[in-house]
Amino acid sequence: MTVVTKSFSVKTRGDADIIDISDQVSLSLSESKLKNGTLTVFVPGSTAGITTTEFEPGLLKDLPTLFEKLVPKNDLYNHDLTWGDGNGYSHLRAALVKSFFTVPFVNGKMILGTWQQIILIDFDNRHRNREIIVQIIGE
């Protein structure tokens, strides 16, 4: 078994910015030269998440709408009272999505559905430069 760790950066706009990172993750896998195993995509920080969905215009509107219904920006959050940074909602949204996604790969290709992409969602209330970590375990 071999472990390979790669990384790449993504500039975001914040405010539920959704970015398809599938190609960068696939490139990391290709560069690893590993053929079979699993990989985990991870975003450090507590105001962004990694998940999977179909990256299409309707869902790019529906996802932010869903998060606004579940965790509204303008509610009162104890985090904001403690730190005064106004991004309490960002932390809660990220906790729902999680900071990682794991996928198997066979013959050097991720096992994803036809319409399935890996996405980064930045929930923070400002733009960010996010470092994405891809850890690949396999042979």
mmCIF file of C-alpha atoms in Angstrom:
data_model
loop_
_atom_site.group_PDB
_atom_site.id
_atom_site.type_symbol
_atom_site.label_atom_id
_atom_site.label_comp_id
_atom_site.label_asym_id
_atom_site.label_seq_id
_atom_site.Cartn_x
_atom_site.Cartn_y
_atom_site.Cartn_z
ATOM 1 C CA MET A 1 0.000 0.000 0.000
ATOM 2 C CA THR A 2 1.201 3.481 -0.874
ATOM 3 C CA VAL A 3 0.007 6.860 0.408
ATOM 4 C CA VAL A 4 0.328 9.930 -1.818
ATOM 5 C CA THR A 5 -0.745 13.399 -0.702
ATOM 6 C CA LYS A 6 -1.368 16.176 -3.226
ATOM 7 C CA SER A 7 -2.860 19.649 -2.912
ATOM 8 C CA PHE A 8 -4.189 22.478 -5.036
ATOM 9 C CA SER A 9 -5.652 25.938 -4.380
ATOM 10 C CA VAL A 10 -9.074 27.286 -5.259
ATOM 11 C CA LYS A 11 -10.109 30.933 -5.124
ATOM 12 C CA THR A 12 -13.691 31.353 -3.931
ATOM 13 C CA ARG A 13 -16.205 34.157 -3.613
ATOM 14 C CA GLY A 14 -17.671 32.837 -0.342
ATOM 15 C CA ASP A 15 -21.414 33.044 0.323
ATOM 16 C CA ALA A 16 -22.187 29.433 -0.756
ATOM 17 C CA ASP A 17 -19.880 29.596 -3.776
ATOM 18 C CA ILE A 18 -19.986 26.139 -5.397
ATOM 19 C CA ILE A 19 -16.980 25.002 -7.425
ATOM 20 C CA ASP A 20 -16.555 21.757 -9.353
ATOM 21 C CA ILE A 21 -13.147 20.385 -8.334
ATOM 22 C CA SER A 22 -13.503 16.984 -10.038
ATOM 23 C CA ASP A 23 -10.886 17.691 -12.706
ATOM 24 C CA GLN A 24 -8.258 18.821 -10.181
ATOM 25 C CA VAL A 25 -8.932 15.738 -8.020
ATOM 26 C CA SER A 26 -8.689 13.493 -11.089
ATOM 27 C CA LEU A 27 -5.387 15.117 -12.033
ATOM 28 C CA SER A 28 -4.059 14.463 -8.526
ATOM 29 C CA LEU A 29 -5.037 10.809 -8.888
ATOM 30 C CA SER A 30 -3.386 10.563 -12.311
ATOM 31 C CA GLU A 31 -0.170 12.136 -11.014
ATOM 32 C CA SER A 32 -0.058 9.616 -8.146
ATOM 33 C CA LYS A 33 0.326 6.741 -10.639
ATOM 34 C CA LEU A 34 -1.760 4.552 -8.306
ATOM 35 C CA LYS A 35 -4.301 2.276 -9.977
ATOM 36 C CA ASN A 36 -6.618 0.908 -7.264
ATOM 37 C CA GLY A 37 -7.616 2.201 -3.851
ATOM 38 C CA THR A 38 -9.440 5.124 -2.270
ATOM 39 C CA LEU A 39 -8.879 8.835 -2.158
ATOM 40 C CA THR A 40 -10.089 11.452 0.262
ATOM 41 C CA VAL A 41 -10.598 15.088 -0.660
ATOM 42 C CA PHE A 42 -10.342 17.426 2.347
ATOM 43 C CA VAL A 43 -10.681 21.177 2.856
ATOM 44 C CA PRO A 44 -9.007 22.548 5.999
ATOM 45 C CA GLY A 45 -11.081 25.100 7.853
ATOM 46 C CA SER A 46 -14.495 25.230 9.438
ATOM 47 C CA THR A 47 -16.497 27.318 6.946
ATOM 48 C CA ALA A 48 -16.301 25.201 3.781
ATOM 49 C CA GLY A 49 -17.342 21.709 2.778
ATOM 50 C CA ILE A 50 -16.684 19.012 0.199
ATOM 51 C CA THR A 51 -19.499 16.887 -1.195
ATOM 52 C CA THR A 52 -20.856 15.497 -4.424
ATOM 53 C CA THR A 53 -23.774 16.354 -6.666
ATOM 54 C CA GLU A 54 -24.605 16.958 -10.293
ATOM 55 C CA PHE A 55 -22.916 20.256 -11.171
ATOM 56 C CA GLU A 56 -25.721 21.843 -13.186
ATOM 57 C CA PRO A 57 -27.376 25.304 -13.182
ATOM 58 C CA GLY A 58 -30.556 24.259 -11.371
ATOM 59 C CA LEU A 59 -28.709 22.677 -8.458
ATOM 60 C CA LEU A 60 -26.282 25.605 -8.332
ATOM 61 C CA LYS A 61 -29.355 27.694 -7.415
ATOM 62 C CA ASP A 62 -31.136 25.045 -5.320
ATOM 63 C CA LEU A 63 -28.247 24.293 -2.962
ATOM 64 C CA PRO A 64 -27.795 27.883 -1.685
ATOM 65 C CA THR A 65 -31.592 28.144 -1.329
ATOM 66 C CA LEU A 66 -31.622 24.945 0.744
ATOM 67 C CA PHE A 67 -28.838 26.204 3.018
ATOM 68 C CA GLU A 68 -30.614 29.525 3.505
ATOM 69 C CA LYS A 69 -33.762 27.654 4.602
ATOM 70 C CA LEU A 70 -31.850 25.358 6.954
ATOM 71 C CA VAL A 71 -29.413 27.899 8.412
ATOM 72 C CA PRO A 72 -30.465 31.486 7.588
ATOM 73 C CA LYS A 73 -27.729 34.113 7.369
ATOM 74 C CA ASN A 74 -29.635 36.696 9.371
ATOM 75 C CA ASP A 75 -30.483 34.623 12.440
ATOM 76 C CA LEU A 76 -28.770 35.316 15.742
ATOM 77 C CA TYR A 77 -25.829 32.940 16.337
ATOM 78 C CA ASN A 78 -23.851 32.638 19.553
ATOM 79 C CA HIS A 79 -20.655 32.358 17.495
ATOM 80 C CA ASP A 80 -21.270 35.881 16.197
ATOM 81 C CA LEU A 81 -21.870 37.169 19.725
ATOM 82 C CA THR A 82 -18.583 35.592 20.820
ATOM 83 C CA TRP A 83 -16.371 36.608 17.895
ATOM 84 C CA GLY A 84 -18.259 39.389 16.109
ATOM 85 C CA ASP A 85 -17.283 38.099 12.659
ATOM 86 C CA GLY A 86 -20.808 37.508 11.335
ATOM 87 C CA ASN A 87 -20.120 34.042 9.961
ATOM 88 C CA GLY A 88 -21.809 31.815 12.547
ATOM 89 C CA TYR A 89 -24.128 30.538 9.822
ATOM 90 C CA SER A 90 -21.066 29.567 7.729
ATOM 91 C CA HIS A 91 -19.765 27.254 10.442
ATOM 92 C CA LEU A 92 -23.147 25.565 10.871
ATOM 93 C CA ARG A 93 -23.626 25.039 7.124
ATOM 94 C CA ALA A 94 -20.128 23.568 6.803
ATOM 95 C CA ALA A 95 -20.816 21.217 9.718
ATOM 96 C CA LEU A 96 -23.819 19.843 7.809
ATOM 97 C CA VAL A 97 -21.832 19.178 4.632
ATOM 98 C CA LYS A 98 -18.543 18.021 6.256
ATOM 99 C CA SER A 99 -14.999 18.860 5.231
ATOM 100 C CA PHE A 100 -14.186 15.699 3.261
ATOM 101 C CA PHE A 101 -15.370 13.240 0.615
ATOM 102 C CA THR A 102 -13.955 9.766 -0.019
ATOM 103 C CA VAL A 103 -14.237 7.875 -3.306
ATOM 104 C CA PRO A 104 -12.818 4.543 -4.535
ATOM 105 C CA PHE A 105 -10.798 4.302 -7.735
ATOM 106 C CA VAL A 106 -10.119 1.357 -10.047
ATOM 107 C CA ASN A 107 -7.650 1.292 -12.935
ATOM 108 C CA GLY A 108 -6.703 4.878 -12.125
ATOM 109 C CA LYS A 109 -10.282 6.216 -12.487
ATOM 110 C CA MET A 110 -12.599 7.442 -9.739
ATOM 111 C CA ILE A 111 -15.817 5.456 -9.407
ATOM 112 C CA LEU A 112 -18.355 8.255 -9.805
ATOM 113 C CA GLY A 113 -21.820 8.204 -11.339
ATOM 114 C CA THR A 114 -22.403 9.606 -14.811
ATOM 115 C CA TRP A 115 -23.644 12.951 -13.507
ATOM 116 C CA GLN A 116 -21.689 13.008 -10.253
ATOM 117 C CA GLN A 117 -19.031 15.634 -9.577
ATOM 118 C CA ILE A 118 -16.989 16.500 -6.494
ATOM 119 C CA ILE A 119 -17.717 20.025 -5.326
ATOM 120 C CA LEU A 120 -16.300 22.538 -2.882
ATOM 121 C CA ILE A 121 -18.822 24.827 -1.206
ATOM 122 C CA ASP A 122 -17.395 27.889 0.518
ATOM 123 C CA PHE A 123 -19.909 29.154 3.067
ATOM 124 C CA ASP A 124 -17.806 31.950 4.553
ATOM 125 C CA ASN A 125 -19.011 35.542 4.374
ATOM 126 C CA ARG A 126 -15.975 36.623 2.352
ATOM 127 C CA HIS A 127 -13.792 35.426 -0.504
ATOM 128 C CA ARG A 128 -11.087 32.910 0.359
ATOM 129 C CA ASN A 129 -8.143 31.074 -1.128
ATOM 130 C CA ARG A 130 -8.852 27.458 -0.150
ATOM 131 C CA GLU A 131 -6.183 24.770 -0.049
ATOM 132 C CA ILE A 132 -7.623 21.388 -1.059
ATOM 133 C CA ILE A 133 -5.837 18.244 0.123
ATOM 134 C CA VAL A 134 -6.150 14.973 -1.797
ATOM 135 C CA GLN A 135 -4.826 11.937 0.021
ATOM 136 C CA ILE A 136 -4.645 8.808 -2.125
ATOM 137 C CA ILE A 137 -4.180 5.354 -0.659
ATOM 138 C CA GLY A 138 -3.694 2.399 -2.951
ATOM 139 C CA GLU A 139 -1.457 0.326 -5.138
#
